[in-house]
Coordinates of C-alpha atoms in Angstrom, one line a residue:
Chain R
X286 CA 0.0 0.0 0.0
X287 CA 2.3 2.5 1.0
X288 CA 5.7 2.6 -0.8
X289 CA 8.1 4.1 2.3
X290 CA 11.9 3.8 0.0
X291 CA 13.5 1.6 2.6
X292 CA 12.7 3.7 5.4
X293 CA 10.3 1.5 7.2
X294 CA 12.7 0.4 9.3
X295 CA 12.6 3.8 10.9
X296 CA 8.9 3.6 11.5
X297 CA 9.7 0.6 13.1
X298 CA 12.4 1.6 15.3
X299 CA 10.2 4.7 16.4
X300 CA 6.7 2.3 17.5
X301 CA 9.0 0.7 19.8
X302 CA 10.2 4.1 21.1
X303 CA 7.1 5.4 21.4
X304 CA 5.7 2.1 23.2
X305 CA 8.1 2.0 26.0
X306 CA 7.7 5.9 26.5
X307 CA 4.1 5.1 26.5
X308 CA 4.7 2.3 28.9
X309 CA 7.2 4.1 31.6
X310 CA 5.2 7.3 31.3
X311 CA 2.3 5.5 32.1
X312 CA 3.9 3.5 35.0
X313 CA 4.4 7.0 36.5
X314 CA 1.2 8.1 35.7
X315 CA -0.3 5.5 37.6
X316 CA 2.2 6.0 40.8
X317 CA 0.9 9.7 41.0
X318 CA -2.2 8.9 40.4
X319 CA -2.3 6.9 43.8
X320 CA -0.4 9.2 45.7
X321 CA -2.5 12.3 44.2
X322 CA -6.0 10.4 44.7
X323 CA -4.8 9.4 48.5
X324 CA -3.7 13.3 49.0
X325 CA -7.1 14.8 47.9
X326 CA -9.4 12.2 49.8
X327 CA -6.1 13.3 52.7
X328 CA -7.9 14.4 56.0
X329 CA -4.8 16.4 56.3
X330 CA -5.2 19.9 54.7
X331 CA -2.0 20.3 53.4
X332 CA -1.8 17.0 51.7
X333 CA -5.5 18.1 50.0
X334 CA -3.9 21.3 49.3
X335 CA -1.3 20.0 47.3
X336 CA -2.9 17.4 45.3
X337 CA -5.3 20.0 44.8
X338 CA -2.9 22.4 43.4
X339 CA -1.3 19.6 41.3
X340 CA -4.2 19.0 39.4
X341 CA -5.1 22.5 38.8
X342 CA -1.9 23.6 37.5
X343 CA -1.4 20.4 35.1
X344 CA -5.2 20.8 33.7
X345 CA -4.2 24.6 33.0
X346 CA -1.5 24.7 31.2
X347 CA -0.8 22.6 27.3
X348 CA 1.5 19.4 27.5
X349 CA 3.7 21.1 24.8
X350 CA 4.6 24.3 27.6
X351 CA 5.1 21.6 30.4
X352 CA 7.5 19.5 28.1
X353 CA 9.9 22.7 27.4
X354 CA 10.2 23.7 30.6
X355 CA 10.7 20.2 31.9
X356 CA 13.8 19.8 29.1
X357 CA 15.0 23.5 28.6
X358 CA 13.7 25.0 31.7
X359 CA 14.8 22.9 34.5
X360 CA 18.3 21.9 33.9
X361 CA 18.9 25.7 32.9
X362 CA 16.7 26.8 36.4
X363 CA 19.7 24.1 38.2
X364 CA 22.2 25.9 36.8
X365 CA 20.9 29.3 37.4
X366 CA 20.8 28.4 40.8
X367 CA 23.8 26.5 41.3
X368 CA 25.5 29.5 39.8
X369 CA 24.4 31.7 42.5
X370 CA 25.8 29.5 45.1
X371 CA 29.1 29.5 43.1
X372 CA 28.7 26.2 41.4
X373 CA 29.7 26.1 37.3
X374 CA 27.5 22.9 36.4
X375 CA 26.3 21.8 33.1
X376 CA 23.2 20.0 33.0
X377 CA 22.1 18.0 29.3
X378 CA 18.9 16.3 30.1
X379 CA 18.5 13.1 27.9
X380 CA 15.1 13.6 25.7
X381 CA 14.1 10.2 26.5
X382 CA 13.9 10.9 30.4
X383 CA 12.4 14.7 30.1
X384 CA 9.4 12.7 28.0
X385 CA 8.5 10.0 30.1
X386 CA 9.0 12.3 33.4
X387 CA 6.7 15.1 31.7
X388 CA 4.0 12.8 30.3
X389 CA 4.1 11.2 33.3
X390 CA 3.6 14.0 35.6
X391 CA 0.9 15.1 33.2
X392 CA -1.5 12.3 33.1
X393 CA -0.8 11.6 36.9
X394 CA -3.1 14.0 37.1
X395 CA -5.7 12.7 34.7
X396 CA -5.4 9.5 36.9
X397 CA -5.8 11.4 40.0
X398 CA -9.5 12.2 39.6
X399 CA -9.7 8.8 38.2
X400 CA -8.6 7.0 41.5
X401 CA -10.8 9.3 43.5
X402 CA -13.6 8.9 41.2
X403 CA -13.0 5.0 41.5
X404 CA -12.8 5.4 46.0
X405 CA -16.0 6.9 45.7
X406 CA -17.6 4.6 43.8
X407 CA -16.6 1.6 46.5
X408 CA -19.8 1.7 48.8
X409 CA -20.0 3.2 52.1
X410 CA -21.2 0.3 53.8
X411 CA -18.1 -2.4 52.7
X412 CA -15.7 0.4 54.7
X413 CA -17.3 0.4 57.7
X414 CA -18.2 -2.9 57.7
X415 CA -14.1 -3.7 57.5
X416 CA -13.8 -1.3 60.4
X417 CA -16.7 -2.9 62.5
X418 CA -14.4 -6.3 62.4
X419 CA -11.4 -4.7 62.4
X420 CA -9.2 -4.8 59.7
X421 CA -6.2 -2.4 59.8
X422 CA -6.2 0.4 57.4
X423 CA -3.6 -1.4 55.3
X424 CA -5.8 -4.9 55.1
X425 CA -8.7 -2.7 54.3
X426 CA -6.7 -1.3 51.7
X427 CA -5.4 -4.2 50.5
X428 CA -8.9 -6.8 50.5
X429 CA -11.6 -4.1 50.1
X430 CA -10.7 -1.1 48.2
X431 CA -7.7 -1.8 45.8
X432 CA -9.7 -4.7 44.7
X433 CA -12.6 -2.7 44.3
X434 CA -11.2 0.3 43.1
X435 CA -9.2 -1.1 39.7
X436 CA -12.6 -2.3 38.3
X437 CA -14.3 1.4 39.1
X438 CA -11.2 3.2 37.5
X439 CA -10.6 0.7 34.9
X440 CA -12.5 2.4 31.9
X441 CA -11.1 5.7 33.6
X442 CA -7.5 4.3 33.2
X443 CA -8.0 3.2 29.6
X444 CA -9.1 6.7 28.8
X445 CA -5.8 7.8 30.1
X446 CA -3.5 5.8 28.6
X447 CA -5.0 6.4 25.2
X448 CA -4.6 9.9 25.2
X449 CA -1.2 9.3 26.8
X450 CA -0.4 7.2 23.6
X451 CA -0.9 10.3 21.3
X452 CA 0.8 12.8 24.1
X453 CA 4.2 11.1 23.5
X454 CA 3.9 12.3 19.6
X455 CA 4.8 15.4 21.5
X456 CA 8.3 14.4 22.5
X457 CA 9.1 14.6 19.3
X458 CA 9.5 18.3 19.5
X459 CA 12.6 17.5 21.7
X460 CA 13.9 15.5 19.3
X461 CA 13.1 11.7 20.4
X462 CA 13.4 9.4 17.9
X463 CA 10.2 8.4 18.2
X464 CA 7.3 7.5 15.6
X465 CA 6.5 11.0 14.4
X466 CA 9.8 12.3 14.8
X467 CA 11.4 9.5 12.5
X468 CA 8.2 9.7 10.9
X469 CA 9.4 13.8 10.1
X470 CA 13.6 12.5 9.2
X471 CA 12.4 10.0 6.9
X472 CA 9.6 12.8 5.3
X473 CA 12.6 14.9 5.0
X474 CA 14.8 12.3 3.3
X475 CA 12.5 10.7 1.4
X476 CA 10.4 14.2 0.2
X477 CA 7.2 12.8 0.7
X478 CA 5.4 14.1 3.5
X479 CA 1.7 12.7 3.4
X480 CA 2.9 9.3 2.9
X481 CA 5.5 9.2 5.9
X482 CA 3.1 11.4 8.3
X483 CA -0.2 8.8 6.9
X484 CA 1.5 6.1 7.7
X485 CA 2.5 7.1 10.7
X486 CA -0.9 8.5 11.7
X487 CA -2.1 4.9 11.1
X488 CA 0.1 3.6 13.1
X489 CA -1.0 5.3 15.9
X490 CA -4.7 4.4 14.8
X491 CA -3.2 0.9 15.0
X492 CA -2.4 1.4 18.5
X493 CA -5.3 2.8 19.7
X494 CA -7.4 -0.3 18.3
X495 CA -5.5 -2.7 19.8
X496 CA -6.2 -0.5 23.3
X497 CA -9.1 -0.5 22.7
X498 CA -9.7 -4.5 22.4
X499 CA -7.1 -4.9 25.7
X500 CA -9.8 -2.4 27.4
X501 CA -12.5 -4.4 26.5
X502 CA -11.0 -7.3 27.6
X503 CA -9.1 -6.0 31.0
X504 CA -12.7 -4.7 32.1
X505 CA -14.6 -8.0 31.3
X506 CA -11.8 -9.7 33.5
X507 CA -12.5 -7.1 36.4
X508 CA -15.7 -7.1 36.0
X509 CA -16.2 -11.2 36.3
X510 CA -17.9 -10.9 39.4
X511 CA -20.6 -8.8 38.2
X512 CA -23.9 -10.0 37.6
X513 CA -25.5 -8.6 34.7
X514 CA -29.2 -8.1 34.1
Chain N
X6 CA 12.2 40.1 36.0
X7 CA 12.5 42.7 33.7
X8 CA 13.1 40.7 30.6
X9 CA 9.6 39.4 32.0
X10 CA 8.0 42.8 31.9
X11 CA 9.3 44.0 28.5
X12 CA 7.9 40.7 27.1
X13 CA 5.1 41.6 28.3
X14 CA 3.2 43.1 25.5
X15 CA 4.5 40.4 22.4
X16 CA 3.5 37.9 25.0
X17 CA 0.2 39.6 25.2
X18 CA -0.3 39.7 21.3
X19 CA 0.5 35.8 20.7
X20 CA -2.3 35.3 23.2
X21 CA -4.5 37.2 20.9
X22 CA -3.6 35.2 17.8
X23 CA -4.1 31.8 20.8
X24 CA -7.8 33.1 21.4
X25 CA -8.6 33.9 17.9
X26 CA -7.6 30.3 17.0
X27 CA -9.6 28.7 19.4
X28 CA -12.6 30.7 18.9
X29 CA -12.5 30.4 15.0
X30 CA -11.3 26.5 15.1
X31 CA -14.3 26.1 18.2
X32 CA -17.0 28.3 16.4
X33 CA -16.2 26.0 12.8
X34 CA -16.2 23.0 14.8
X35 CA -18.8 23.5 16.7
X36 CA -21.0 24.3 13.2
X37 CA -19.6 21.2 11.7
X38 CA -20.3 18.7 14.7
X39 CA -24.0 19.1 14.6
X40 CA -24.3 17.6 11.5
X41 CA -21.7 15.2 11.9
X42 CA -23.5 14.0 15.2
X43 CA -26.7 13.5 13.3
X44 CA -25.3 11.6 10.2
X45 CA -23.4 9.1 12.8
X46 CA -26.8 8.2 14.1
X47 CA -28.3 7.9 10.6
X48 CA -30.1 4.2 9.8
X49 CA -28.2 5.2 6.3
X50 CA -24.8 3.1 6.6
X51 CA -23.4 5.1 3.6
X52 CA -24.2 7.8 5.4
X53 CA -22.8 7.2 8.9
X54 CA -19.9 4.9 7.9
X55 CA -17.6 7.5 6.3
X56 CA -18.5 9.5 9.4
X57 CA -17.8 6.9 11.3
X58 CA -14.5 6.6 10.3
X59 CA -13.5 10.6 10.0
X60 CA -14.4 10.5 13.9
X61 CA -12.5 7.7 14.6
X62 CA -9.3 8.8 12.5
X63 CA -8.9 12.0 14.2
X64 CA -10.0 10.8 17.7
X65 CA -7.8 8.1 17.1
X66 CA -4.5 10.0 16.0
X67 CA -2.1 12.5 17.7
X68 CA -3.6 16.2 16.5
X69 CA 0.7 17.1 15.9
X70 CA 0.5 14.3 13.6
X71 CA -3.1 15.3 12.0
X72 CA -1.4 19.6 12.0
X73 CA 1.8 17.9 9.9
X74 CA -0.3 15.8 7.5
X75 CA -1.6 19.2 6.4
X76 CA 0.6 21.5 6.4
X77 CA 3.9 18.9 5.3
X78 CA 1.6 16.9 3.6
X79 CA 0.1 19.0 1.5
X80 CA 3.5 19.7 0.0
X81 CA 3.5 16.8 -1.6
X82 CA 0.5 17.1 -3.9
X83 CA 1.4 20.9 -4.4
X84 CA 0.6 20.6 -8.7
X85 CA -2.6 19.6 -8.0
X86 CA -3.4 21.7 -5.0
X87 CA -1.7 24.9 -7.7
X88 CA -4.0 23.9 -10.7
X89 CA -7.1 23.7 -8.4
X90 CA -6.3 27.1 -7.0
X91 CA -6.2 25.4 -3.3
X92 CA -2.1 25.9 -2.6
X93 CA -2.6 29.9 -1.8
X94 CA -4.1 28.2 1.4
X95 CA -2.3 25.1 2.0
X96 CA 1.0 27.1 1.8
X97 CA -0.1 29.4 4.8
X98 CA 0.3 27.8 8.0
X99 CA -2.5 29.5 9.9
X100 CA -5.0 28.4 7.4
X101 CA -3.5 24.7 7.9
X102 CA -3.7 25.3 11.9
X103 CA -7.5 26.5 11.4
X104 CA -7.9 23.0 9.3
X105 CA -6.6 21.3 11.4
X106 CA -7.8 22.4 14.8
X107 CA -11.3 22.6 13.0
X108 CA -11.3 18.9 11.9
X109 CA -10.0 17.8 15.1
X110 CA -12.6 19.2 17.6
X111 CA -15.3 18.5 15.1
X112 CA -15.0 15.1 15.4
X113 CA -14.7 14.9 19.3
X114 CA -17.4 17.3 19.6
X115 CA -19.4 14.9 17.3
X116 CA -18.9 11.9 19.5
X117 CA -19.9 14.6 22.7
X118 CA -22.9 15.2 20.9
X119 CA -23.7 11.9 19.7
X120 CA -24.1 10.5 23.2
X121 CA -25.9 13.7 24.3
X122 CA -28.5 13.2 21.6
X123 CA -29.1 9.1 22.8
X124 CA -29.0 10.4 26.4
X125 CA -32.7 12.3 25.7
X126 CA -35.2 10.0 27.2
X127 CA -36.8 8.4 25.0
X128 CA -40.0 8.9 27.0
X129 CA -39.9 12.7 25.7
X130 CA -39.5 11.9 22.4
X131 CA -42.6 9.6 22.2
X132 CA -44.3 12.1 24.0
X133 CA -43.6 14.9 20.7
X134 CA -44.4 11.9 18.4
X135 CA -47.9 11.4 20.4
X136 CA -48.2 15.2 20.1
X137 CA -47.8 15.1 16.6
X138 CA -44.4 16.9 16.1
X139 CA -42.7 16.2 12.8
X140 CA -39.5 15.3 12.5
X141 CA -37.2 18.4 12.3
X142 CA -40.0 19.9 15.1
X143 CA -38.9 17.2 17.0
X144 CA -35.5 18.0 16.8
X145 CA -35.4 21.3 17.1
X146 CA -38.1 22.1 20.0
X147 CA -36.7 18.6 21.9
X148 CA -33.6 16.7 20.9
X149 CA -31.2 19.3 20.5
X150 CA -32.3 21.5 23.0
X151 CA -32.2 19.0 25.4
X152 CA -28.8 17.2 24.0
X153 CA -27.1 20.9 24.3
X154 CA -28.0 21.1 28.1
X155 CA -26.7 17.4 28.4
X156 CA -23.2 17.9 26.4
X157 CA -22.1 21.1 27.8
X158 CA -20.0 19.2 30.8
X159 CA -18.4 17.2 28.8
X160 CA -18.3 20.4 25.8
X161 CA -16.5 22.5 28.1
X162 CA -14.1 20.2 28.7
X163 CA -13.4 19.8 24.6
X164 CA -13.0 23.5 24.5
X165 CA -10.6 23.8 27.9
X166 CA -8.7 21.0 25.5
X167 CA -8.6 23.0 22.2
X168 CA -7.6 26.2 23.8
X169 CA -4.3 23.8 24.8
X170 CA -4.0 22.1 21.8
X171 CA -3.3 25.5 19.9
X172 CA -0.1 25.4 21.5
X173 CA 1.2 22.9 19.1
X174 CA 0.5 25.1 16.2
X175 CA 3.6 27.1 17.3
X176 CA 5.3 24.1 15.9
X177 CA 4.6 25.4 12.2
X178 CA 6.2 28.7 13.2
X179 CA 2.9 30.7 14.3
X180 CA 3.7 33.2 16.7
X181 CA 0.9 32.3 19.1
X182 CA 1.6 32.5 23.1
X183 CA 4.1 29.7 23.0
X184 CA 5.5 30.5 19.7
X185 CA 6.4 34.1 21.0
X186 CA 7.6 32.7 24.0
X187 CA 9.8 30.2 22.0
X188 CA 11.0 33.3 19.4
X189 CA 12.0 35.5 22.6
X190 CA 14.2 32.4 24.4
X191 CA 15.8 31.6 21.5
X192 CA 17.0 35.5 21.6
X193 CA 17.4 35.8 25.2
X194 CA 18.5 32.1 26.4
X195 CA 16.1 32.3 29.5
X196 CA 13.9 29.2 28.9
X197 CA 11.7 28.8 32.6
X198 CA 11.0 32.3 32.8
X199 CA 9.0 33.0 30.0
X200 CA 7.5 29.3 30.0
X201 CA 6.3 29.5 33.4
X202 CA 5.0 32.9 32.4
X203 CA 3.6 31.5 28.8
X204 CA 2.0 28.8 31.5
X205 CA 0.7 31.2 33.6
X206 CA -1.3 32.4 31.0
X207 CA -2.9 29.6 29.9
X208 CA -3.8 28.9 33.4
X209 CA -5.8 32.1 33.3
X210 CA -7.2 31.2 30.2
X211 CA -8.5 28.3 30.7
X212 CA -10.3 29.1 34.2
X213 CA -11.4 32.0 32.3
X214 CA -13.4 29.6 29.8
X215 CA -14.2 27.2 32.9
X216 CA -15.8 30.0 34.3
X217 CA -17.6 31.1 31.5
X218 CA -19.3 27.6 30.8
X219 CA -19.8 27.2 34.5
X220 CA -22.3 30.8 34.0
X221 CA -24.0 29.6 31.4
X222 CA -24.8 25.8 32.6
X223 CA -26.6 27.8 35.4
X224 CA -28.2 30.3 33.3
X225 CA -29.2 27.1 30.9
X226 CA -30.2 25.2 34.0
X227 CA -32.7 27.9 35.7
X228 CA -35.9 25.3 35.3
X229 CA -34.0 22.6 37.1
X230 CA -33.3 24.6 40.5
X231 CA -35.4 25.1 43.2
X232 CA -37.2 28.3 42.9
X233 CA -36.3 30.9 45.5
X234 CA -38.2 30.1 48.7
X235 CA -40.4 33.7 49.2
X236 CA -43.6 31.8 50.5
X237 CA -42.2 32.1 54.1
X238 CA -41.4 35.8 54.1
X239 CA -45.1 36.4 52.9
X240 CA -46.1 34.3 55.6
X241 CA -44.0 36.6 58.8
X242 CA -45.0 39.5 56.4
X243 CA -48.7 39.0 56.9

């Protein structure tokens, strides 16, 4: 279908850049996500305070400002400051790492309101029941909510991670040899655009179906115990 | 600070050209989406499959990719774009932006839509039907009155999106807020200043729209509140 001159090998090498961005980014995601959602449902002010503000800031502001200042911002702000304190350091963040931290960060905060969304949904009752026979905090954890709480934030998650998918197209703009970015050299090389950037849009597509079917599948698994009418 | 303060006002400007963006890309998207959301609920399979699959190509791609398949991508059929008098707008990039931005939120907005319109109860459509209402009455006095009210959450949300998606569109060298911010670090080699100040200003931008659809969900909502309670002050009155 698509005649890419030899350079499909690039396309190639870029999915599989792409996917383990995709993959540590999301990792992350997930770790924040926790520790955000137990923040905001915090009794301690300054723990809700924070997640709040973490969530606010990151839904305010476009993934393409937060990835510059993550990789030209921050190792210059280290500098700047190590200066002042009579350091001469020089700081080269690898492309790879800004991504996945960025992204990371990002949709940590996407899976914050999931996770919360997901605590709210376990009923009332099942927690205080656990207390009433007195489980720890950790067993309740541990046998009544986590359990619970993956099939409540399951479609949630799935949401997340596909948009997290297309996000990493972004890291391309700090030159990671990712999909689109290889996608763009080969273009370059091969002058011809639409068939490069098409063939990597499907690609993506491709990626997103296949999500799509795992979803389906990961939330029939959780949701085994479910009677349905 | 001060190279803060004398950016100031080009800052300001690229935040024009980010507004007029999203309100020309939302406005066109938004006129597109209606349709779009009725023709992917059409009984018609030739008319909702090709639908079908625009939504699902652009909600299914990154929109960096979707902005480089039209403004790279159109490079490569320039002769035919030049003999059908197209390339005087392929060649500019804003026009590509507006494209693509356009196509983009038109098909998520579609899909918002499309489960507003099958979240009417059905009960009030049947009730129209008993009434007699034909069948673009029906959909102009019930379904899409109703479906508006119902998408708005999720609309706001599409728009809070777009408005941050235009940032990408500095990519193809438009001087919008991060594009200006981009042109002045690569002058003054002070990236987190004028990022973090670039960041505070879509911050304020996008509460701004928050708060915007937050006033009109109420205003749209009036009939669903409780009206205000004056029965007890003419009671103590009299």
């Amino acid at each position: 279908m698509f005649d890419l001159k030899g350079y499909g090998w690039m396309l190639w090498d870029g999915v599989q850049l792409t996917i383990a961005v995709a993959v540590c980014s999301m990792v992350l995601a997930l770790l924040l996500g926790l520790i955000g959602s137990w923040g905001k449902l915090s009794a301690s002010p300054a723990a809700r305070l924070a997640a709040e503000t973490y969530t606010t800031v990151i839904r305010g502001v476009p993934e393409l400002i937060l990835i510059l200042i993550v990789y030209y911002g921050v190792p210059t702000l280290i500098q700047d400051v190590a200066a002042t304190m009579g350091f001469d350091i020089f700081i080269d963040f690898n492309s790879f790492i800004a991504g996945f931290l960025t992204i990371g960060f990002i949709y940590g905060a996407f899976a914050t309101e999931v996770f919360r969304g997901a605590y709210h949904a376990v009923p009332r009752g099942q927690i205080e029941a656990a207390n009433a026979i007195g489980m720890s905090r950790m067993l309740m954890a541990r046998r009544i909510l986590l359990p619970q709480m993956l099939r409540f934030a399951l479609p949630g998650l799935g949401n997340v991670w596909m948009v997290l998918i297309k996000a990493t197209a972004l890291i391309s703009v700090i030159q990671l040899p990712e999909l689109l970015r290889n996608a763009d050299i080969a273009a370059r090389a091969v002058r011809q655009p639409f068939t490069f950037f098409f063939a990597a849009s499907l690609i993506y597509l491709a990626i997103t179906v296949v999500s799509m079917v795992v979803q389906h599948r990961g939330e029939a698994w959780a949701n085994r115990g479910v009677r349905r009418s | 600070m001060e190279l803060i303060w004398n950016s100031l006002p080009r800052l300001f400007d690229g935040a024009l050209l980010t507004i007029q963006i999203t309100v020309v890309s939302v406005a066109l998207g938004l006129l597109a989406a209606v349709p779009l959301a009725l023709l992917r609920l059409s009984h018609n399979p030739f008319l909702r499959l090709p639908v079908y699959a625009y939504i699902f190509y652009f909600r299914g791609t990154p929109f960096i990719v979707q902005l480089f398949l039209i403004y790279y991508g159109s490079g490569q059929f320039r002769d035919t774009l030049e003999s059908a008098g197209l390339w005087i707008f392929f060649r500019e990039a804003y026009f590509c932006a507006v494209l693509a931005l356009t196509l983009n939120t038109a098909a998520y907005t579609a899909e918002i839509f499309r489960g507003a319109i099958q979240g009417v109860p059905f009960g009030e459509i049947e009730a129209a039907r008993a009434c007699g209402m034909s069948r673009s009455l029906l959909y102009r006095r019930i379904i899409l009155p109703k479906a508006l009210r119902l998408a708005l959450p999720a609309y706001s949300n599409e728009v809070v999106f777009l408005l941050q998606t235009t940032s990408i569109v500095s990519i193809i060298a438009l001087l919008d807020l991060t594009g200006v911010a981009r042109v002045i670090i690569a002058r003054s080699f002070e990236p987190y200043k004028l990022f973090l100040t670039a960041a505070v200003f879509y911050l304020v931008m996008t509460y701004g729209v928050l708060y915007v659809f937050k006033k009109v969900e109420f205003w749209l909502s009036g009939h669903l509140r409780e009206r205000p309670d004056d029965s007890v002050k003419a009671v103590v009155i009299r």
